[in-house]
Structure formats: structure tokens, C-alpha cells
Coordinates of C-alpha atoms in Angstrom, one line a residue:
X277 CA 88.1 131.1 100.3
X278 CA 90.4 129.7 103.1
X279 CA 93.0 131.8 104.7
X280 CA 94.8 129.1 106.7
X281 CA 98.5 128.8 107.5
X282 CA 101.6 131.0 108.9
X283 CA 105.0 132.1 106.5
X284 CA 108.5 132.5 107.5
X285 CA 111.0 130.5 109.5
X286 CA 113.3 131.3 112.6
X287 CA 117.1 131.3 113.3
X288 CA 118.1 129.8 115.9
X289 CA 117.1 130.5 119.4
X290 CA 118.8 130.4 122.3
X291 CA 118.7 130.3 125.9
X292 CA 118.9 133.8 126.6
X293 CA 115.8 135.1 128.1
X294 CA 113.6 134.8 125.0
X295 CA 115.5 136.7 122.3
X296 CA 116.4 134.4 118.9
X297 CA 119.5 135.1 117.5
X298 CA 119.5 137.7 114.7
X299 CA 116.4 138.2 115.9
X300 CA 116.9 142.3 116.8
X301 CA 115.7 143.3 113.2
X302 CA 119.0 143.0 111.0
X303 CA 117.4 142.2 107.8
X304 CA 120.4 143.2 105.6
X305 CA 121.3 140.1 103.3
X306 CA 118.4 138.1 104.9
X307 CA 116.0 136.4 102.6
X308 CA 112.5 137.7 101.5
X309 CA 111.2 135.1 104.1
X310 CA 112.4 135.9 106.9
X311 CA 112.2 139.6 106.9
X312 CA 108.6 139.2 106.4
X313 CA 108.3 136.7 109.3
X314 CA 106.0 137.7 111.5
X315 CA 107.0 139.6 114.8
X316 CA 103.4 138.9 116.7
X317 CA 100.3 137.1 116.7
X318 CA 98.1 139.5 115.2
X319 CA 100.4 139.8 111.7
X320 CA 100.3 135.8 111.6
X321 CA 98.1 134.7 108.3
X322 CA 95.4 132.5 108.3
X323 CA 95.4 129.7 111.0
X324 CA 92.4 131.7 112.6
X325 CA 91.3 128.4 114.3
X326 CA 94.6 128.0 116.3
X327 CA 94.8 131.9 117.1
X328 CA 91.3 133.1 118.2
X329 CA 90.6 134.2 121.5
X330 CA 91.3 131.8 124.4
X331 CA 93.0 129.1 122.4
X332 CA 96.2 127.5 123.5
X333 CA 98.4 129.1 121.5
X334 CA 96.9 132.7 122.3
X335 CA 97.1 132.1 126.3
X336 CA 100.6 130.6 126.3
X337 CA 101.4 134.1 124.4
X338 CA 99.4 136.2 126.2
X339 CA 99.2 134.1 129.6
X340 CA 102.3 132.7 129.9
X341 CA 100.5 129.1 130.8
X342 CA 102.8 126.4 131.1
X343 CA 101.5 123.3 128.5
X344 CA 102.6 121.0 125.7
X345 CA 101.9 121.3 122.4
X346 CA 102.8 119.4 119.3
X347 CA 102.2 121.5 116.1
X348 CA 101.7 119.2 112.8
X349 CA 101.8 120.6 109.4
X350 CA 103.3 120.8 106.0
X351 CA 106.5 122.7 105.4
X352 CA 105.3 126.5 105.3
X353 CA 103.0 126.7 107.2
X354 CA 104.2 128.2 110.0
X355 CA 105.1 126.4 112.7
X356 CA 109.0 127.8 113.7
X357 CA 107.1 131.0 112.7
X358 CA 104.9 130.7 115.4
X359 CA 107.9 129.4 117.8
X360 CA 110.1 132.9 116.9
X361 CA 106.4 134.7 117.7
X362 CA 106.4 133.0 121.5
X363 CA 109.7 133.9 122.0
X364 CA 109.4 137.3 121.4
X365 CA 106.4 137.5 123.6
X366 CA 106.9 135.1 126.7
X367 CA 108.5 136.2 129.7
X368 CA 110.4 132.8 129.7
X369 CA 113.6 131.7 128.8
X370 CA 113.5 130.4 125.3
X371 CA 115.6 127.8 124.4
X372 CA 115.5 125.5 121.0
X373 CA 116.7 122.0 120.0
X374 CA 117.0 120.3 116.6
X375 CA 116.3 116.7 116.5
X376 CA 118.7 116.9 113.4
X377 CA 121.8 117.5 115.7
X378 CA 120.3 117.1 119.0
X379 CA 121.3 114.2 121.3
X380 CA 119.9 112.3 124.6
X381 CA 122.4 114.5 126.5
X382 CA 121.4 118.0 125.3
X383 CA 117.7 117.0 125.8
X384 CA 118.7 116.6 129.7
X385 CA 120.9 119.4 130.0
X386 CA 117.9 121.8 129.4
X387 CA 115.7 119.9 131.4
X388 CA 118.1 120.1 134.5
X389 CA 118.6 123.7 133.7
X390 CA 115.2 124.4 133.4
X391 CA 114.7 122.8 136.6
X392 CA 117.1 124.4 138.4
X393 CA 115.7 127.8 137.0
X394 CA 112.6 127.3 137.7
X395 CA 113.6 126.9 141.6
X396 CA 115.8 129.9 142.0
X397 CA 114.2 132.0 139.8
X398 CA 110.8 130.8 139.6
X399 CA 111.0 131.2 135.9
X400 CA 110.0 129.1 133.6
X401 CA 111.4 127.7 130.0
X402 CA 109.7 127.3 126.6
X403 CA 111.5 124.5 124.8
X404 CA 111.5 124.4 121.1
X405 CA 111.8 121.2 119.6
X406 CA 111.7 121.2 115.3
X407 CA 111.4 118.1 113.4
X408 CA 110.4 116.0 117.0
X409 CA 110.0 113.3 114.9
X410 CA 113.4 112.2 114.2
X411 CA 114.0 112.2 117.7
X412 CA 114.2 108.0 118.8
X413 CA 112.5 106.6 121.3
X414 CA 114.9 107.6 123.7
X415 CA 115.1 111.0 122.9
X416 CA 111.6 111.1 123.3
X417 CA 111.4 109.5 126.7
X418 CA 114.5 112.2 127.6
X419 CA 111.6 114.5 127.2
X420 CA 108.6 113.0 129.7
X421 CA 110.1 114.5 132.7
X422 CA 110.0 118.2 132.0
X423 CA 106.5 118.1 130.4
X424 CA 105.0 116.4 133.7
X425 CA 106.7 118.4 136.2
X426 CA 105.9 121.6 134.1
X427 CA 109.7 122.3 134.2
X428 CA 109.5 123.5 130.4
X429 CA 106.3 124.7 128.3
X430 CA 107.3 122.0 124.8
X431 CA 106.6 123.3 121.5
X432 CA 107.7 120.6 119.4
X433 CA 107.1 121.0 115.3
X434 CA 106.2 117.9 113.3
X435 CA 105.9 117.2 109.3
X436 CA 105.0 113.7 110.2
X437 CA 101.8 112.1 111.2
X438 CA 101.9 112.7 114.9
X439 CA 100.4 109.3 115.4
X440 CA 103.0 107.5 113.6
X441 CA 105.9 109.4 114.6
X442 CA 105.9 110.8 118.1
X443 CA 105.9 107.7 121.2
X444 CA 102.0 107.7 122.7
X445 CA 103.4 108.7 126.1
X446 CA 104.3 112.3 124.7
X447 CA 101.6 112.6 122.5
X448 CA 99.1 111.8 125.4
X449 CA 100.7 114.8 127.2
X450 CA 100.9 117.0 124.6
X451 CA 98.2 119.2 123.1
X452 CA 98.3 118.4 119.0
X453 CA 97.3 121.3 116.2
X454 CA 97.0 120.6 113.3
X455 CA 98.3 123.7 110.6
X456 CA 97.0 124.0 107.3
X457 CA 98.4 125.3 104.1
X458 CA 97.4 129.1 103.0
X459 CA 94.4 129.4 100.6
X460 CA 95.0 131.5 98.1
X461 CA 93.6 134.8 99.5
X462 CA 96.0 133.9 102.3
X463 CA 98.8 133.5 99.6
X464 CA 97.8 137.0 98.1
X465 CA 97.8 138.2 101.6
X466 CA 102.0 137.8 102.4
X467 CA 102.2 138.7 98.7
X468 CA 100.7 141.8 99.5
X469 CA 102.4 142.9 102.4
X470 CA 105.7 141.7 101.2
X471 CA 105.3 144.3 98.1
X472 CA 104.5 147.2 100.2
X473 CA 106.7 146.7 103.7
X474 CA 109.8 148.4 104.1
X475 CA 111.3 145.4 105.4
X476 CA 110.0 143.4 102.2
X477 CA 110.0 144.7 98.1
X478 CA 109.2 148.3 99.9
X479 CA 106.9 149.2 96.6
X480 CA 109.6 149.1 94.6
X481 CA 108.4 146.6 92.2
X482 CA 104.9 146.0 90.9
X483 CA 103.0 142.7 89.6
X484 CA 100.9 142.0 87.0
X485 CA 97.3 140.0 87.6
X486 CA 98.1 136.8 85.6
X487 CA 102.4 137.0 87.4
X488 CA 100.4 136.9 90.4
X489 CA 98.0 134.7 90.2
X490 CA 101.0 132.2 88.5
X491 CA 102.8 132.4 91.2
X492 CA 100.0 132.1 94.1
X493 CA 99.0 128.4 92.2
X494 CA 102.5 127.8 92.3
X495 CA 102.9 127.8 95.7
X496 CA 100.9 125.1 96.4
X497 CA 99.9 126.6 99.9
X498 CA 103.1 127.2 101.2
X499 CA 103.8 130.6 102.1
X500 CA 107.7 130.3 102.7
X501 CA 108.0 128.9 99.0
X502 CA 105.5 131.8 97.6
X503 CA 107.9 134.2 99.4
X504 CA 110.7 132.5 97.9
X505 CA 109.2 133.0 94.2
X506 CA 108.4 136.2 94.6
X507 CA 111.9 137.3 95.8
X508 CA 113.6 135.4 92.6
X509 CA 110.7 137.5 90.5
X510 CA 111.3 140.3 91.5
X511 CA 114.8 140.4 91.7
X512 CA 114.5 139.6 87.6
X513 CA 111.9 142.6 87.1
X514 CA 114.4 145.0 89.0
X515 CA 116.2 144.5 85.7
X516 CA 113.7 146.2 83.6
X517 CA 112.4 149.6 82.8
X518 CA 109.7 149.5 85.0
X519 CA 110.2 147.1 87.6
X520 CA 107.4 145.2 86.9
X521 CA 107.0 141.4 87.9
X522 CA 105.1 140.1 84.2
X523 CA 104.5 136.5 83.5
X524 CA 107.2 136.2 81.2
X525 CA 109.6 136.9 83.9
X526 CA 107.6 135.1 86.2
X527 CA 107.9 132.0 84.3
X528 CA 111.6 132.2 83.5
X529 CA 112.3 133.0 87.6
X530 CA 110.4 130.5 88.7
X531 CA 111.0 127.3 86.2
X532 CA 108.6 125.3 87.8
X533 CA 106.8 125.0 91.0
X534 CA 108.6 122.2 93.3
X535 CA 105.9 119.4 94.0
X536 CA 105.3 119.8 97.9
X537 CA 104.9 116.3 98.4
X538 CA 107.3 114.3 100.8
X539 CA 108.0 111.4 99.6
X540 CA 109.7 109.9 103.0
X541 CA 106.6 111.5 105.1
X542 CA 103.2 111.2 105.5
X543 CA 102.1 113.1 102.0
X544 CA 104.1 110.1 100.6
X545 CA 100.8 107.5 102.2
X546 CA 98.4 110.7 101.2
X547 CA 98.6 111.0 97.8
X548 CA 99.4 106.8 97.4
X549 CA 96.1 107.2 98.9
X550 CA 94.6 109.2 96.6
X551 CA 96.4 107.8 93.8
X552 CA 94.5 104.5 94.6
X553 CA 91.3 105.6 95.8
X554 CA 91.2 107.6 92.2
X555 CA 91.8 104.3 90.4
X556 CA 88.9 102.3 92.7
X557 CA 86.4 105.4 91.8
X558 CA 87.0 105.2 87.9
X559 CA 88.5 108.8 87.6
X560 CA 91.0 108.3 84.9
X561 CA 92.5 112.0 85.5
X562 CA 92.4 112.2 88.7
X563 CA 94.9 108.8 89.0
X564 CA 97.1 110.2 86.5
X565 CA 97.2 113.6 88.5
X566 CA 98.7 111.4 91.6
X567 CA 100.4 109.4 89.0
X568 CA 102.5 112.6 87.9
X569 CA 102.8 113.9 91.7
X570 CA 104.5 110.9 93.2
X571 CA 106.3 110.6 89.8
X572 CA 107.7 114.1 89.5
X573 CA 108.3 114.0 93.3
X574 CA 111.1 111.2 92.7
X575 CA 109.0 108.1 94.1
X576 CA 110.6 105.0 93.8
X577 CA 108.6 103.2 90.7
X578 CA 108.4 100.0 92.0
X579 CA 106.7 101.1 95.0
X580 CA 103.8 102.4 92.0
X581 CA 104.2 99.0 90.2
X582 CA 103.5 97.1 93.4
X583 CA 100.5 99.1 94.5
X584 CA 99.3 98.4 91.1
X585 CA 99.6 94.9 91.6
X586 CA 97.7 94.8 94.9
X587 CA 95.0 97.0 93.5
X588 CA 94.3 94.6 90.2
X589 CA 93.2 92.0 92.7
X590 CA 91.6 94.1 95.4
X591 CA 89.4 96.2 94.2
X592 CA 89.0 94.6 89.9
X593 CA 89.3 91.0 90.5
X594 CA 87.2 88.7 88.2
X595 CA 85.2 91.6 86.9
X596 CA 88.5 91.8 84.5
X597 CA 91.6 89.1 85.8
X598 CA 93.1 90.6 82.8
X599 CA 93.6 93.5 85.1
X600 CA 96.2 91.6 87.3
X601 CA 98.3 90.4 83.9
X602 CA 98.6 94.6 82.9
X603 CA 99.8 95.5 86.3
X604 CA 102.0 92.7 86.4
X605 CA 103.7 93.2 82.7
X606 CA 103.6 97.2 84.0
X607 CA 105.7 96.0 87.0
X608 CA 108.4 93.5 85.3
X609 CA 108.6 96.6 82.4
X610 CA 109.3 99.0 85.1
X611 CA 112.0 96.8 86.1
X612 CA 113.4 96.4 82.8
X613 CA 113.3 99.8 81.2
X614 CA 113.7 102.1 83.9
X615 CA 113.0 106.0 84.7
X616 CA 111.8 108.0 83.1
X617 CA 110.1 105.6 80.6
X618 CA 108.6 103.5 82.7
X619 CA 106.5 106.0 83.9
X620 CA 104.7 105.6 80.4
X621 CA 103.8 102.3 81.3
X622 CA 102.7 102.9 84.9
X623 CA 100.5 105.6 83.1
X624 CA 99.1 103.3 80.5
X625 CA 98.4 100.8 83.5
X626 CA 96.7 103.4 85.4
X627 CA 94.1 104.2 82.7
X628 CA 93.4 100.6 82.0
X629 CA 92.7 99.9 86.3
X630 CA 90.7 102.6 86.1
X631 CA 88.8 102.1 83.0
X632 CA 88.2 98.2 84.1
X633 CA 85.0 97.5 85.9
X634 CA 85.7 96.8 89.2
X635 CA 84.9 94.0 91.8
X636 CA 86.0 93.4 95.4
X637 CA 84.4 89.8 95.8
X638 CA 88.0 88.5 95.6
X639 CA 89.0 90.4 98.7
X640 CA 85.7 90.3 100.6
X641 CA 85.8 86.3 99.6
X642 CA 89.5 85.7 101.0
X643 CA 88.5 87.7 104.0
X644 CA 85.4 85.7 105.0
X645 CA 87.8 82.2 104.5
X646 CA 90.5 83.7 107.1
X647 CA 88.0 85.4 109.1
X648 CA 86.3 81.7 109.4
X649 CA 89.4 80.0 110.3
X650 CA 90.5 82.5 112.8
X651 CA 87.3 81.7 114.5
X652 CA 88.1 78.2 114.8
X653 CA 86.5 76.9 111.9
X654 CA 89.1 74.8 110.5
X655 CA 87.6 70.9 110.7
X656 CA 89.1 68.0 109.5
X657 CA 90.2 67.7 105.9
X658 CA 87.2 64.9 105.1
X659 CA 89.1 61.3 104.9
X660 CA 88.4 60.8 101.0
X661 CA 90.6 63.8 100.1
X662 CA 93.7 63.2 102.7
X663 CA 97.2 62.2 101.0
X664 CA 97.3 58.2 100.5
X665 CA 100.6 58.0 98.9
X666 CA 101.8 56.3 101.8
X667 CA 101.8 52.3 103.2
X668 CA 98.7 52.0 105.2
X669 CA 96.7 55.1 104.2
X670 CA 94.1 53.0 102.4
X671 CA 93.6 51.0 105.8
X672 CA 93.0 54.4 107.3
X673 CA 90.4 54.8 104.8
X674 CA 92.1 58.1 103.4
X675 CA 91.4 58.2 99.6
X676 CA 89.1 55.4 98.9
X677 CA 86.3 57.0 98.5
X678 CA 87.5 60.0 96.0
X679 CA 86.0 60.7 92.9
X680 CA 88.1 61.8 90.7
X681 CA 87.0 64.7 88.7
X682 CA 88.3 63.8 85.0
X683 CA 86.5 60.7 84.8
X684 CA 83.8 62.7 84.8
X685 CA 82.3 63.8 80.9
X686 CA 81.5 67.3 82.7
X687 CA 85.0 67.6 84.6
X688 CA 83.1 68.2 87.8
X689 CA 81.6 65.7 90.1
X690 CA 79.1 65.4 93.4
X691 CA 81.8 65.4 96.2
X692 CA 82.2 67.1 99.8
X693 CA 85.9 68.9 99.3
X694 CA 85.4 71.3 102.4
X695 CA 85.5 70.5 106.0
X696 CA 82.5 69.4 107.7
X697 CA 82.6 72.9 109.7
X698 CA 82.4 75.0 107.0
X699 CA 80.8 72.6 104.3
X700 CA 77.8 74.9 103.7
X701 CA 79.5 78.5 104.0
X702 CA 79.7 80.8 100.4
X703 CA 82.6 83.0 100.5
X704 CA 82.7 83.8 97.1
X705 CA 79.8 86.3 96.0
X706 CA 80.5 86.9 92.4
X707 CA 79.5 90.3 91.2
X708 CA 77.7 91.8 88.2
X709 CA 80.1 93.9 86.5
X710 CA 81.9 93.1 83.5
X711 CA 84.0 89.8 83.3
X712 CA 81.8 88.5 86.0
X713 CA 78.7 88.1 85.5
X714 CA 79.7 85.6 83.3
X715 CA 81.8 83.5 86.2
X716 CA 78.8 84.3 88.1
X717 CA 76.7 82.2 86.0
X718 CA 79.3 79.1 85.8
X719 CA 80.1 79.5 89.5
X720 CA 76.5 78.8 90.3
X721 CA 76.5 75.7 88.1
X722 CA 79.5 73.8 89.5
X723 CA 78.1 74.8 93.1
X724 CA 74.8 72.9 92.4
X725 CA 76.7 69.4 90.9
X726 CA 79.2 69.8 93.5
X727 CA 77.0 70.1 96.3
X728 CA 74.2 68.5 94.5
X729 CA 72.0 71.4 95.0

């Protein structure tokens, strides 16, 4: 199994020659978390892509290499750990800024000082930036200078799509790794050390297999949170005879495991992701899974309904239109009834889109049409179907000629309705599933009286 990700999280740090506050092993009254933080590379969990020899992390540790890196990852995973680990072991000032608090002014001040250092002392500044991404544009830009002069060595911390959230200008000067969630030897791993380390549970309290192996799948990767669970365990074991963590007392410590999804971040396009793609592929379960994640995680219902919506017509179409009339009752009902109820009906709508045959000919059709007209393709309406409600039209010759359909026993006449330029183009390529092959069959008959085929 995988062993990825770091645990922990760092006070703050200051500009004091690469010492973080509180950092001088005073553990009394911390949490389990951060007295188990890791105090160098080599007790960091998992990650082993990011830490091996020669890597950038490892050589501005070990090398003191000015560089720029943006680290990207889900909470717990490590990356303020791994910002607490450089400042322990660089020979640089280490200074840290939150974008929560931090302005444009701060972010100068430490790059004038870190200038100014730099030239009297010759040393040199790692700058700590968490949560970059709710830094504005501005605040970003504040940054530029000190990265390309080398004045500071930038760690910034992301939970955000990089991509989306950080100005390409950084990014482009930045080196970005990517940190994954622990697997769940990695998991077992802290849980293991945390049991036995004097600065941890110092073996004072035990754990049964299945309170384990509860609270590992709990988790759900993130080491700070497994930490977290553990602590709140075993502080209900220490209660008992034995001090041993069982799961009973697992269960009633840990009431239920908080769905690590971030509904304002990039996990929130993720698992819509999934949620959708789950539908498209037919997996009944798996949709509901994503159904209950974004549900449980607070997501705003409509957002579901309206994905729904899209989805009907996208990727079902006229292999069942009834599709589009479920999502759309799901959607007005969701508006009516509310949460939590209306998550029954987003269900029941998310077993019917994914039990319907599906069809993308209405997308791929309506793509080809604007495709076609964005090339140019957009002729002249032909003169028998142009507006002759007016004086004059008729001299024009604008809707003499029409046939007009209802006069017709059939309902359907010979007729040119499409411009010249795209008279013989076929956008619409019915498929064989469900509903249509039947609109197939009657789409190939009024083709060949319209076009006298």
C-alpha cells in the first residue's frame, strides 16, 4: 500500500534566525498533533517522492539552495509540517506570512528586509507563505521581486489548484509539488509512533485491531485528523480499567468521521466531477457515494439540481428526454422542499440518470451547428422562409414560394429550410440506445421527404 503524506502543523514562525515559536520542545498542554510533528526529514511519513535523495525539498534542507516552491495538497498532509522541518534545519532566517492576515505592506517589508540582509550579512531568508491562494493579485505580484532576485527562498502552501489560484507569473517561477494523503500503512505509521513516543500516548494506552483499523478509515488520509481521533480515544480509554482504546469507545469519541471534502476548493470540482462522470458511466453507487459526500459536506443543493439538469441533456438526451423532465421536477422540488429532504429527491434522480441509457448526439449535434457557424458557415436564410409580414416583402420575393407544412396529409413537405452553405451538412447522428432508436428511424424518414432523398 501507499505511504504518502506528512502529519502535524506549525506555530508560528518568526523572523529570528530559523527558530518557530514554541518551537524549543514545550509540549505541555499542546495537542497530540503537534507534539508528534516531526522535528526532521527523516521522521516525515510517506511523501517518499518529494524527499528522496537530491530532490528539491532534500537540497534546500540539506543544501541551503535558494528556489521557489509552491507545495499543493489536501489539509494534513504536511505541508506547514514540512515548513517547521526547514526551519529547524536551514541556516536562514525564517520568517512566515499568513495570507489570512497578511497585507501588500507586510509582504514588502520582508522583502526589503531580506534584501537588506542578504547584503550585510550575506544571509539569506526562507519565506513561509500558507494558504498563498487567498493572497490577490497584488499580493501576489508584492511577491515577484524577491523570488527573482533570490532575496528569499518561497515556500508557499496551497489547498487550491495551483493553476486556478496562484497568478502564472509566480507559478512559472515557482517549483510546484504536489502532496498526497497518507495510505493507510502510512496512517498506522503516526498511529504507531504516537502510542509509543514519550512525547505522544508514551504506551500508556493500548488499541484494539478493529478501534484501529476504525479510526485509520476514518481519517480519510489525513494524518492531523487521525492524530486528532486518536487523542479524543484515548483520552476516553484512560477512563477505564485497562486503558485500552476498543471500538466501543472509539465510536462514541469519534461520532463520525468529518468528510474531507472542501466545498469552496478544488475537492468541491473533484468529486462534482466524479459525481457526474459516475452518472455518465451507469454506476448507480458510485453517484450516490458522491451524492452523500457533497451532500454531507454542506453543498449548496441547487448547485446538485443544476448539474443534473445539464447532465439529462448532455450525456442522456433522446435516448430518454424523459431524463431532462426528472432532473428538472428534482430541481423545482429542491427549491420547494428544502434540506435535508430534498436530498431524497436529488438521490432518486441520481438513480434514474444513471439507470437511463445514455446518448451524447444532442451535445455532439449542437456542437457541430456552432462549430459550423463559427467557421463562417452562416449563409443566407433562403428567400421563401424570410419574414413577409411587412409591405413590400412579397415584391422582394420573401415568402412566396413557402410550402407550408400543414397542408400537407403527412405534416412534412419537400422544402430547402437550411442555408445554401450548410444545406447538405447532418449534425444530428441519432444513436442506438433506448428511446432513440426509435427517433432514429423517424428522423431518417422526414430527412428523405424533406430533402427529397
Amino acid at each position: 500500500m501507499e505511504q504518502e503524506g506528512l502529519f502535524g502543523a506549525a506555530p508560528a514562525v518568526t523572523a529570528s534566525g530559523g527558530s518557530l515559536a514554541g518551537a524549543d520542545e514545550s509540549y505541555e498542554g499542546q495537542p497530540l498533533a503537534v507534539r508528534m510533528r516531526p522535528r526532521a526529514l527523516d521522521e516525515v511519513v510517506g511523501q517518499e517522492h518529494l524527499l528522496g535523495p537530491g530532490t528539491p525539498l532534500r537540497r534546500l534542507v540539506e543544501e541551503d539552495q535558494p528556489m521557489a516552491l509552491v507545495l499543493w495538497g489536501p489539509p494534513g498532509t504536511g505541508k506547514t509540517t514540512l515548513a517547521y522541518v526547514v526551519s529547524r534545519a536551514t541556516q536562514r532566517h525564517f520568517v512566515e506570512l499568513s495570507a489570512v492576515t497578511a497585507g501588500v505592506k507586510d509582504v514588502r517589508e520582508v522583502m526589503e528586509r531580506a534584501r537588506r540582509e542578504l547584503v550585510r550579512s550575506g544571509t539569506g531568508t526562507v519565506l513561509f507563505v500558507d494558504e498563498v491562494h487567498r493572497f490577490s493579485k497584488t499580493q501576489q505580484d508584492a511577491l515577484l521581486p524577491g523570488v527573482e532576485n533570490r532575496w528569499v527562498s518561497l515556500v508557499a502552501a496551497t489547498t487550491e489548484n495551483p493553476y486556478f489560484a496562484l497568478n502564472s507569473p509566480l507559478l512559472s517561477r515557482s517549483l510546484l509539488l504536489t502532496l498526497e494523503p497518507l495510505g493507510p500503512e502510512g496512517i498506522e505509521t503516526v498511529f504507531d509512533r504516537a502510542l509509543a513516543d514519550e512525547r505522544g500516548l508514551g504506551g500508556a494506552v493500548k488499541i484494539d485491531d478493529d478501534a484501529r483499523e476504525h479510526l485509520v478509515r476514518l481519517s480519510g488520509g489525513d494524518a492531523r485528523r487521525a492524530l486528532t481521533y486518536l487523542e479524543a480515544a484515548a483520552g476516553a480509554a484512560g477512563a477505564t480499567d485497562d486503558a485500552t482504546i476498543t471500538l466501543s469507545i472509539a465510536e462514541h469519541a469519534v461520532d463520525r468521521a468529518a468528510v474531507r471534502y472542501d466545498r469552496d476548493g478544488d475537492q468541491h470540482y473533484d468529486v462534482a466531477s466524479a459525481l457526474i462522470k459516475s452518472i455518465r458511466g451507469s454506476d448507480v453507487d458510485a453517484g450516490l457515494h458522491y451524492l452523500a459526500r457533497m451532500a454531507e459536506a454542506g453543498e449548496d443543493p441547487r448547485f446538485l439540481a443544476r448539474r443534473l439538469v445539464i447532465l439529462a441533456s448532455e450525456d442522456i438526451g433522446m435516448a430518454d428526454p424523459s431524463a431532462l423532465q426528472t432532473a428538472v421536477a428534482a430541481a423545482q422540488a429542491v427549491q420547494l422542499i428544502g434540506w435535508p429532504e430534498a436530498q431524497i429527491t436529488l438521490a432518486q434522480a441520481v438513480i434514474a440518470l444513471a439507470l437511463a441509457p445514455k446518448s451524447n448526439s444532442v451535445v455532439k449535434a449542437i456542437g457541430a451547428a456552432v462549430g459550423d457557424v463559427r467557421a463562417g458557415l452562416a449563409g443566407a436564410v433562403p428567400p421563401h422562409l424570410r419574414d413577409s409580414h411587412y409591405s413590400g416583402s412579397k415584391k422582394l420575393g420573401h415568402g412566396t414560394s413557402y410550402a407550408y407544412a400543414h397542408d400537407d396529409p403527412r405534416g412534412v413537405v419537400q422544402q430547402q429550410y437550411a442555408p445554401d452553405s450548410v444545406a447538405d451538412k447532418q449534425y444530428y447522428q441519432p444513436g442506438t440506445r433506448g428511446a432513440e432508436r426509435d427517433y432514429a428511424e423517424r428522423y431518417a424518414r422526414l430527412r428523405t421527404i424533406i430533402r427529397g432523398e
